[in-house]
Coordinates of N, CA, C and O in Angstrom, one line a residue:
M23 N -2.2 4.8 10.3 CA -2.2 3.5 11.0 C -2.4 2.4 10.0 O -1.9 1.3 10.3
A24 N -3.2 2.6 9.0 CA -3.5 1.5 8.1 C -2.2 1.0 7.4 O -2.0 -0.2 7.2
I25 N -1.4 2.0 7.0 CA -0.2 1.6 6.3 C 0.8 0.9 7.2 O 1.5 0.0 6.9
W26 N 0.8 1.4 8.5 CA 1.7 0.8 9.5 C 1.3 -0.7 9.6 O 2.1 -1.6 9.6
Q27 N 0.0 -0.9 9.8 CA -0.5 -2.3 10.0 C -0.3 -3.1 8.8 O 0.1 -4.3 8.9
L28 N -0.5 -2.6 7.6 CA -0.3 -3.4 6.4 C 1.2 -3.8 6.2 O 1.5 -4.9 5.8
S29 N 2.1 -2.9 6.6 CA 3.5 -3.1 6.4 C 4.1 -4.0 7.5 O 4.9 -4.9 7.2
L30 N 3.7 -3.8 8.8 CA 4.4 -4.5 9.9 C 3.6 -5.7 10.4 O 4.2 -6.6 10.8
V31 N 2.3 -5.6 10.5 CA 1.5 -6.7 11.0 C 1.2 -7.7 9.9 O 1.3 -8.9 10.1
H32 N 0.9 -7.2 8.7 CA 0.5 -8.1 7.6 C 1.7 -8.2 6.6 O 1.4 -8.5 5.4
G33 N 2.9 -8.0 7.0 CA 4.0 -8.0 6.1 C 5.2 -8.5 6.8 O 5.1 -9.0 8.0
Y34 N 6.4 -8.4 6.2 CA 7.6 -8.8 6.8 C 8.7 -7.8 6.4 O 8.8 -7.4 5.2
G35 N 9.5 -7.3 7.3 CA 10.6 -6.4 7.0 C 10.1 -5.0 6.6 O 10.8 -4.3 5.9
G36 N 8.8 -4.7 7.0 CA 8.3 -3.4 6.6 C 7.7 -3.4 5.2 O 7.2 -2.4 4.7
V37 N 7.6 -4.6 4.5 CA 7.1 -4.7 3.2 C 5.7 -5.3 3.3 O 5.6 -6.5 3.8
P38 N 4.7 -4.7 2.8 CA 3.3 -5.2 2.9 C 3.2 -6.5 2.1 O 3.7 -6.7 1.0
N39 N 2.5 -7.5 2.7 CA 2.2 -8.8 2.1 C 3.4 -9.7 1.9 O 3.2 -10.8 1.4
L40 N 4.6 -9.3 2.3 CA 5.7 -10.2 2.2 C 5.7 -11.2 3.4 O 5.4 -10.8 4.5
R41 N 6.0 -12.5 3.0 CA 6.1 -13.5 4.1 C 7.6 -13.7 4.4 O 8.5 -13.6 3.6
E42 N 7.8 -14.1 5.7 CA 9.1 -14.4 6.1 C 9.8 -15.6 5.4 O 9.1 -16.5 5.1
S43 N 11.0 -15.5 5.1 CA 11.8 -16.6 4.5 C 11.4 -16.9 3.1 O 11.7 -18.0 2.6
V44 N 10.8 -16.0 2.3 CA 10.5 -16.4 0.9 C 11.5 -15.7 0.0 O 11.6 -16.1 -1.2
L45 N 12.2 -14.7 0.5 CA 13.3 -14.0 -0.3 C 14.6 -14.0 0.5 O 14.6 -14.0 1.7
P46 N 15.7 -13.9 -0.2 CA 17.0 -13.8 0.5 C 17.0 -12.4 1.2 O 16.3 -11.5 0.7
P47 N 17.7 -12.3 2.3 CA 17.8 -11.1 3.0 C 18.2 -9.8 2.2 O 17.7 -8.7 2.4
R48 N 19.0 -10.0 1.2 CA 19.4 -8.9 0.3 C 18.2 -8.3 -0.4 O 18.1 -7.1 -0.6
L49 N 17.3 -9.2 -0.9 CA 16.1 -8.7 -1.6 C 15.1 -8.1 -0.7 O 14.4 -7.1 -1.0
V50 N 15.0 -8.7 0.5 CA 14.1 -8.1 1.5 C 14.6 -6.7 1.9 O 13.8 -5.8 2.0
L51 N 15.9 -6.5 2.0 CA 16.4 -5.2 2.3 C 16.1 -4.2 1.2 O 15.8 -3.1 1.4
F52 N 16.3 -4.7 0.0 CA 16.0 -3.8 -1.2 C 14.5 -3.4 -1.2 O 14.2 -2.2 -1.3
L53 N 13.6 -4.3 -1.0 CA 12.2 -4.0 -0.9 C 11.9 -3.1 0.3 O 11.0 -2.2 0.2
H54 N 12.5 -3.3 1.4 CA 12.4 -2.5 2.6 C 12.8 -1.1 2.2 O 12.0 -0.1 2.6
C55 N 13.9 -0.9 1.6 CA 14.3 0.5 1.2 C 13.4 1.2 0.2 O 13.1 2.3 0.4
V56 N 12.9 0.4 -0.8 CA 11.9 1.0 -1.7 C 10.6 1.4 -1.0 O 10.1 2.5 -1.2
T57 N 10.2 0.5 -0.1 CA 9.0 0.8 0.6 C 9.2 2.0 1.5 O 8.3 2.9 1.6
N58 N 10.3 2.1 2.2 CA 10.6 3.3 3.0 C 10.7 4.6 2.2 O 10.2 5.6 2.6
G59 N 11.2 4.4 1.0 CA 11.3 5.6 0.1 C 9.9 6.1 -0.3 O 9.6 7.3 -0.4
T60 N 9.0 5.1 -0.6 CA 7.6 5.6 -0.9 C 6.9 6.2 0.3 O 6.2 7.2 0.1
L61 N 7.2 5.7 1.5 CA 6.6 6.3 2.7 C 7.2 7.6 3.0 O 6.4 8.5 3.5
T62 N 8.4 7.8 2.7 CA 9.0 9.1 2.8 C 8.4 10.1 1.9 O 8.1 11.3 2.2
A63 N 8.2 9.7 0.6 CA 7.6 10.6 -0.4 C 6.1 10.9 0.1 O 5.6 12.0 -0.1
L64 N 5.4 9.9 0.6 CA 4.1 10.1 1.1 C 4.1 11.1 2.2 O 3.2 12.0 2.3
A65 N 5.0 11.0 3.2 CA 5.1 12.0 4.2 C 5.4 13.4 3.7 O 4.9 14.4 4.2
T66 N 6.3 13.5 2.7 CA 6.6 14.8 2.0 C 5.3 15.4 1.4 O 5.0 16.6 1.6
G67 N 4.5 14.6 0.8 CA 3.3 15.0 0.2 C 2.3 15.5 1.3 O 1.5 16.4 1.1
L68 N 2.3 14.8 2.4 CA 1.4 15.2 3.5 C 1.8 16.5 4.1 O 1.0 17.3 4.5
G69 N 3.1 16.7 4.1 CA 3.6 18.0 4.5 C 3.2 19.2 3.6 O 2.8 20.2 4.1
A70 N 3.3 18.9 2.3 CA 2.8 19.9 1.3 C 1.3 20.1 1.5 O 0.8 21.2 1.4
A71 N 0.6 19.0 1.8 CA -0.9 19.2 2.0 C -1.2 20.1 3.2 O -2.1 20.8 3.2
M72 N -0.4 20.0 4.2 CA -0.6 20.8 5.4 C -0.3 22.3 5.1 O -1.0 23.2 5.6
E73 N 0.6 22.6 4.2 CA 0.8 23.9 3.8 C -0.3 24.5 3.0 O -0.6 25.7 3.0
H74 N -1.1 23.7 2.3 CA -2.2 24.1 1.4 C -3.5 23.6 2.0 O -4.4 23.3 1.2
R75 N -3.6 23.4 3.3 CA -4.8 22.8 3.8 C -6.1 23.5 3.6 O -7.2 23.0 3.7
H76 N -6.0 24.8 3.3 CA -7.3 25.6 3.2 C -7.6 25.9 1.7 O -8.5 26.6 1.4
G77 N -6.9 25.3 0.8 CA -7.1 25.5 -0.6 C -7.0 24.2 -1.4 O -7.3 23.1 -0.9
Q78 N -6.5 24.3 -2.6 CA -6.2 23.2 -3.4 C -4.7 22.9 -3.4 O -3.9 23.7 -3.4
L79 N -4.4 21.6 -3.4 CA -3.1 21.1 -3.4 C -2.5 21.3 -4.8 O -3.1 21.0 -5.8
P80 N -1.3 21.9 -5.0 CA -0.7 22.0 -6.3 C -0.5 20.6 -6.9 O -0.4 19.6 -6.2
A81 N -0.5 20.6 -8.2 CA -0.4 19.4 -9.0 C 0.8 18.5 -8.5 O 0.7 17.3 -8.4
G82 N 1.9 19.2 -8.3 CA 3.1 18.4 -7.9 C 2.9 17.7 -6.5 O 3.3 16.6 -6.4
G83 N 2.3 18.4 -5.6 CA 2.1 17.8 -4.3 C 1.1 16.7 -4.4 O 1.2 15.7 -3.7
R84 N 0.0 16.9 -5.2 CA -1.0 15.9 -5.4 C -0.4 14.6 -6.0 O -0.6 13.5 -5.5
W85 N 0.5 14.8 -7.0 CA 1.1 13.7 -7.6 C 2.1 13.0 -6.7 O 2.2 11.7 -6.7
V86 N 2.8 13.7 -5.8 CA 3.7 13.1 -4.9 C 2.9 12.2 -3.9 O 3.2 11.0 -3.7
L87 N 1.8 12.7 -3.4 CA 0.9 11.9 -2.6 C 0.4 10.6 -3.3 O 0.5 9.5 -2.8
C88 N -0.2 10.9 -4.5 CA -0.9 9.8 -5.2 C 0.1 8.8 -5.8 O -0.1 7.5 -5.7
A89 N 1.2 9.2 -6.3 CA 2.2 8.3 -6.9 C 2.8 7.5 -5.8 O 3.1 6.3 -6.0
S90 N 3.2 8.1 -4.7 CA 3.8 7.3 -3.6 C 2.9 6.2 -3.1 O 3.3 5.1 -2.8
L91 N 1.6 6.6 -2.9 CA 0.7 5.5 -2.4 C 0.5 4.5 -3.5 O 0.4 3.3 -3.2
S92 N 0.4 4.8 -4.7 CA 0.3 3.9 -5.8 C 1.5 2.9 -5.8 O 1.3 1.7 -6.0
V93 N 2.7 3.4 -5.7 CA 3.9 2.6 -5.7 C 3.8 1.7 -4.5 O 4.2 0.5 -4.6
Y94 N 3.4 2.1 -3.4 CA 3.2 1.3 -2.2 C 2.3 0.1 -2.5 O 2.6 -1.0 -2.1
F95 N 1.2 0.3 -3.2 CA 0.3 -0.8 -3.5 C 0.9 -1.7 -4.5 O 0.6 -2.9 -4.5
V96 N 1.7 -1.2 -5.5 CA 2.3 -2.0 -6.4 C 3.3 -2.9 -5.7 O 3.4 -4.1 -6.0
I97 N 4.1 -2.4 -4.7 CA 5.0 -3.2 -3.9 C 4.2 -4.3 -3.2 O 4.6 -5.4 -3.1
A98 N 3.0 -3.9 -2.7 CA 2.2 -4.9 -1.9 C 1.8 -6.0 -2.8 O 1.8 -7.2 -2.4
V99 N 1.4 -5.7 -4.1 CA 1.0 -6.8 -5.0 C 2.3 -7.6 -5.4 O 2.2 -8.9 -5.4
A100 N 3.4 -7.0 -5.6 CA 4.6 -7.8 -6.0 C 5.0 -8.7 -4.8 O 5.4 -9.8 -5.1
A101 N 4.9 -8.2 -3.6 CA 5.3 -9.0 -2.4 C 4.4 -10.2 -2.2 O 4.8 -11.3 -1.8
A102 N 3.1 -10.0 -2.6 CA 2.1 -11.0 -2.4 C 2.3 -12.2 -3.4 O 1.9 -13.3 -3.1
I103 N 2.8 -11.9 -4.5 CA 2.9 -12.9 -5.6 C 4.3 -13.6 -5.6 O 4.5 -14.5 -6.4
V104 N 5.2 -13.2 -4.7 CA 6.5 -13.9 -4.6 C 6.2 -15.4 -4.1 O 5.5 -15.6 -3.1
P105 N 6.7 -16.3 -4.9 CA 6.4 -17.7 -4.5 C 7.1 -18.1 -3.2 O 8.2 -17.7 -2.9
G106 N 6.3 -18.8 -2.4 CA 6.9 -19.2 -1.1 C 7.2 -20.6 -1.1 O 7.3 -21.3 -2.2
P107 N 7.4 -21.2 0.1 CA 7.7 -22.6 0.2 C 6.6 -23.4 -0.5 O 5.4 -23.0 -0.5
A108 N 6.9 -24.6 -0.9 CA 5.9 -25.5 -1.6 C 4.7 -25.8 -0.8 O 3.6 -26.0 -1.3
A109 N 4.8 -25.8 0.6 CA 3.7 -26.1 1.4 C 2.7 -25.0 1.5 O 1.6 -25.3 1.9
Q110 N 3.0 -23.8 1.0 CA 2.0 -22.8 1.1 C 1.1 -22.8 -0.1 O 1.4 -23.2 -1.2
A111 N -0.2 -22.4 0.2 CA -1.2 -22.4 -0.9 C -0.9 -21.2 -1.9 O -0.2 -20.3 -1.5
P112 N -1.4 -21.3 -3.1 CA -1.1 -20.3 -4.0 C -1.9 -19.0 -3.7 O -2.8 -19.0 -2.9
V113 N -1.5 -17.9 -4.3 CA -2.2 -16.7 -4.1 C -3.6 -16.7 -4.6 O -3.9 -17.3 -5.7
A114 N -4.5 -16.2 -3.8 CA -5.9 -16.1 -4.2 C -6.0 -14.8 -5.0 O -6.2 -13.7 -4.4
W115 N -6.0 -14.9 -6.3 CA -5.9 -13.7 -7.1 C -7.1 -12.8 -7.0 O -7.0 -11.5 -7.0
G116 N -8.3 -13.3 -6.8 CA -9.5 -12.5 -6.6 C -9.4 -11.6 -5.4 O -9.7 -10.5 -5.4
R117 N -9.0 -12.2 -4.3 CA -8.8 -11.5 -3.1 C -7.7 -10.4 -3.2 O -7.9 -9.3 -2.7
L118 N -6.6 -10.8 -3.8 CA -5.5 -9.9 -3.9 C -5.9 -8.7 -4.8 O -5.7 -7.5 -4.3
L119 N -6.6 -8.9 -5.9 CA -7.0 -7.8 -6.7 C -8.1 -7.0 -6.1 O -8.1 -5.8 -6.2
G120 N -9.0 -7.6 -5.4 CA -10.1 -6.9 -4.7 C -9.5 -6.1 -3.5 O -10.1 -5.0 -3.2
R121 N -8.4 -6.5 -3.0 CA -7.8 -5.8 -1.9 C -7.0 -4.6 -2.3 O -6.9 -3.6 -1.7
L122 N -6.2 -4.8 -3.4 CA -5.2 -3.8 -3.8 C -5.5 -3.0 -5.1 O -5.0 -1.9 -5.3
L123 N -6.4 -3.6 -6.0 CA -6.7 -2.8 -7.2 C -7.5 -1.6 -7.0 O -7.2 -0.5 -7.5
P124 N -8.6 -1.6 -6.2 CA -9.4 -0.4 -6.0 C -8.6 0.7 -5.3 O -8.7 1.9 -5.8
P125 N -7.7 0.5 -4.3 CA -7.0 1.6 -3.8 C -5.9 2.1 -4.8 O -5.7 3.3 -4.9
L126 N -5.4 1.2 -5.6 CA -4.4 1.6 -6.6 C -5.1 2.5 -7.6 O -4.6 3.6 -8.0
A127 N -6.2 2.1 -8.1 CA -7.0 2.8 -9.1 C -7.5 4.2 -8.6 O -7.4 5.2 -9.3
L128 N -7.9 4.2 -7.3 CA -8.4 5.4 -6.7 C -7.2 6.4 -6.6 O -7.4 7.6 -6.9
S129 N -6.1 6.0 -6.1 CA -4.9 6.9 -6.0 C -4.5 7.4 -7.3 O -4.1 8.6 -7.4
L130 N -4.5 6.6 -8.4 CA -4.1 7.1 -9.7 C -5.1 8.0 -10.3 O -4.8 9.0 -10.9
A131 N -6.4 7.7 -10.0 CA -7.5 8.6 -10.5 C -7.4 10.0 -9.8 O -7.6 11.0 -10.5
I132 N -7.1 10.0 -8.5 CA -7.0 11.3 -7.9 C -5.8 12.1 -8.4 O -5.9 13.3 -8.6
G133 N -4.7 11.4 -8.7 CA -3.6 12.0 -9.3 C -3.9 12.6 -10.7 O -3.5 13.7 -11.0
L134 N -4.6 11.9 -11.5 CA -5.0 12.3 -12.8 C -6.1 13.4 -12.9 O -6.0 14.4 -13.6
F135 N -7.1 13.2 -12.1 CA -8.3 14.0 -12.2 C -8.7 14.8 -11.0 O -9.7 15.5 -11.0
G136 N -7.8 14.8 -10.0 CA -8.2 15.5 -8.7 C -7.7 16.9 -8.6 O -7.6 17.5 -7.5
G137 N -7.4 17.6 -9.7 CA -6.9 18.9 -9.7 C -7.9 19.9 -9.1 O -7.4 20.9 -8.5
G138 N -9.1 19.7 -9.2 CA -10.1 20.7 -8.6 C -10.5 20.4 -7.2 O -11.3 21.1 -6.6
L139 N -10.1 19.3 -6.6 CA -10.5 18.9 -5.3 C -9.8 19.7 -4.2 O -8.6 19.9 -4.3
P140 N -10.4 20.0 -3.1 CA -9.8 20.6 -2.0 C -8.7 19.6 -1.4 O -8.9 18.4 -1.5
T141 N -7.7 20.2 -0.8 CA -6.7 19.4 -0.2 C -7.2 18.3 0.8 O -6.8 17.2 0.8
A142 N -8.1 18.7 1.6 CA -8.7 17.8 2.6 C -9.3 16.6 2.0 O -9.2 15.5 2.4
V143 N -10.0 16.8 0.9 CA -10.7 15.8 0.2 C -9.7 14.8 -0.4 O -9.9 13.6 -0.3
V144 N -8.6 15.3 -1.0 CA -7.6 14.5 -1.6 C -7.0 13.6 -0.5 O -6.9 12.4 -0.7
V145 N -6.6 14.2 0.6 CA -6.0 13.4 1.7 C -7.0 12.4 2.3 O -6.6 11.2 2.4
W146 N -8.2 12.7 2.5 CA -9.2 11.7 3.1 C -9.5 10.6 2.1 O -9.8 9.5 2.5
L147 N -9.5 10.9 0.8 CA -9.7 9.9 -0.2 C -8.6 8.9 -0.2 O -8.8 7.7 -0.3
L148 N -7.4 9.4 0.0 CA -6.2 8.5 0.1 C -6.2 7.7 1.4 O -5.8 6.5 1.4
V149 N -6.6 8.3 2.4 CA -6.8 7.6 3.7 C -7.8 6.5 3.5 O -7.6 5.3 4.0
G150 N -8.9 6.8 2.8 CA -9.9 5.7 2.5 C -9.3 4.6 1.7 O -9.7 3.4 1.9
A151 N -8.4 4.9 0.7 CA -7.8 3.9 -0.1 C -7.0 3.0 0.8 O -7.1 1.7 0.6
A152 N -6.2 3.5 1.7 CA -5.4 2.7 2.5 C -6.3 1.9 3.5 O -6.0 0.7 3.8
G153 N -7.3 2.5 4.0 CA -8.3 1.8 4.9 C -9.0 0.7 4.2 O -9.2 -0.4 4.8
W154 N -9.3 0.9 2.9 CA -10.0 -0.2 2.1 C -9.1 -1.4 2.1 O -9.5 -2.5 2.3
S155 N -7.8 -1.2 1.8 CA -6.9 -2.3 1.7 C -6.8 -3.0 3.1 O -6.7 -4.3 3.1
L156 N -6.7 -2.3 4.1 CA -6.6 -2.9 5.5 C -7.8 -3.6 5.8 O -7.8 -4.8 6.3
L157 N -9.0 -3.0 5.6 CA -10.3 -3.7 6.0 C -10.4 -5.0 5.2 O -10.9 -6.0 5.7
A158 N -10.1 -4.9 3.9 CA -10.2 -6.2 3.1 C -9.2 -7.2 3.6 O -9.4 -8.4 3.5
H159 N -8.0 -6.8 4.0 CA -7.0 -7.7 4.6 C -7.5 -8.4 5.8 O -7.3 -9.5 6.0
L160 N -8.2 -7.6 6.7 CA -8.7 -8.2 7.9 C -9.9 -9.1 7.7 O -10.2 -10.0 8.4
A161 N -10.7 -8.8 6.6 CA -11.9 -9.6 6.3 C -11.6 -11.0 5.8 O -12.3 -11.9 6.2
R162 N -10.6 -11.1 4.9 CA -10.3 -12.4 4.3 C -8.8 -12.6 4.2 O -8.1 -11.7 3.7
P163 N -8.4 -13.8 4.4 CA -7.0 -14.1 4.2 C -6.6 -14.0 2.8 O -7.4 -14.3 1.9
M164 N -5.3 -13.7 2.5 CA -4.8 -13.5 1.1 C -4.6 -14.9 0.5 O -4.9 -15.1 -0.6
R165 N -4.1 -15.9 1.3 CA -3.8 -17.2 0.7 C -4.9 -18.2 1.1 O -5.3 -18.3 2.3
A166 N -5.3 -18.9 0.2 CA -6.4 -19.8 0.4 C -6.0 -20.9 1.4 O -4.9 -21.5 1.3
G167 N -6.8 -21.1 2.4 CA -6.5 -22.1 3.4 C -5.5 -21.8 4.5 O -5.1 -22.7 5.3
L168 N -4.9 -20.6 4.5 CA -3.9 -20.3 5.5 C -4.3 -19.1 6.3 O -5.0 -18.2 5.8
P169 N -3.8 -19.0 7.5 CA -4.1 -17.8 8.2 C -3.5 -16.6 7.5 O -2.6 -16.7 6.7
D170 N -4.1 -15.4 7.8 CA -3.7 -14.2 7.2 C -2.2 -13.8 7.4 O -1.6 -13.1 6.7
D171 N -1.7 -14.1 8.6 CA -0.4 -13.7 8.9 C 0.7 -14.5 8.4 O 1.9 -14.4 8.7
V172 N 0.4 -15.5 7.5 CA 1.4 -16.3 6.9 C 1.9 -15.7 5.6 O 1.2 -15.1 4.9

């Protein structure tokens, strides 16, 4: 649910943090396709997690989960820093990094060091990473002086 809300409620065209009319439709479509690819990889990793739900997730499955979520957060950062119309306020970098850097770091850390963790712990830590980003999104707007949905 957190990823859905980040992509569709707080984004545009299924791309998290993207604002309407800041990119040509061709680039929005490209970012949409890349975002959907990461979500497809995430779903594949969750399927692998279900197969190994009572043990440890193999390294390949863990990396599919962690890397796809990491790429999702990189896309969210890239979409947030796309310059908009001159009337919009600049990106609040502290908020952006506080919202997206911890989940990105956590997902990469799980990929690197999470080999001994049970599958359920890996999945719930990644759910927590997505939830962190959403809760931070709801707590404070990304752009100084503008509503969050801009």
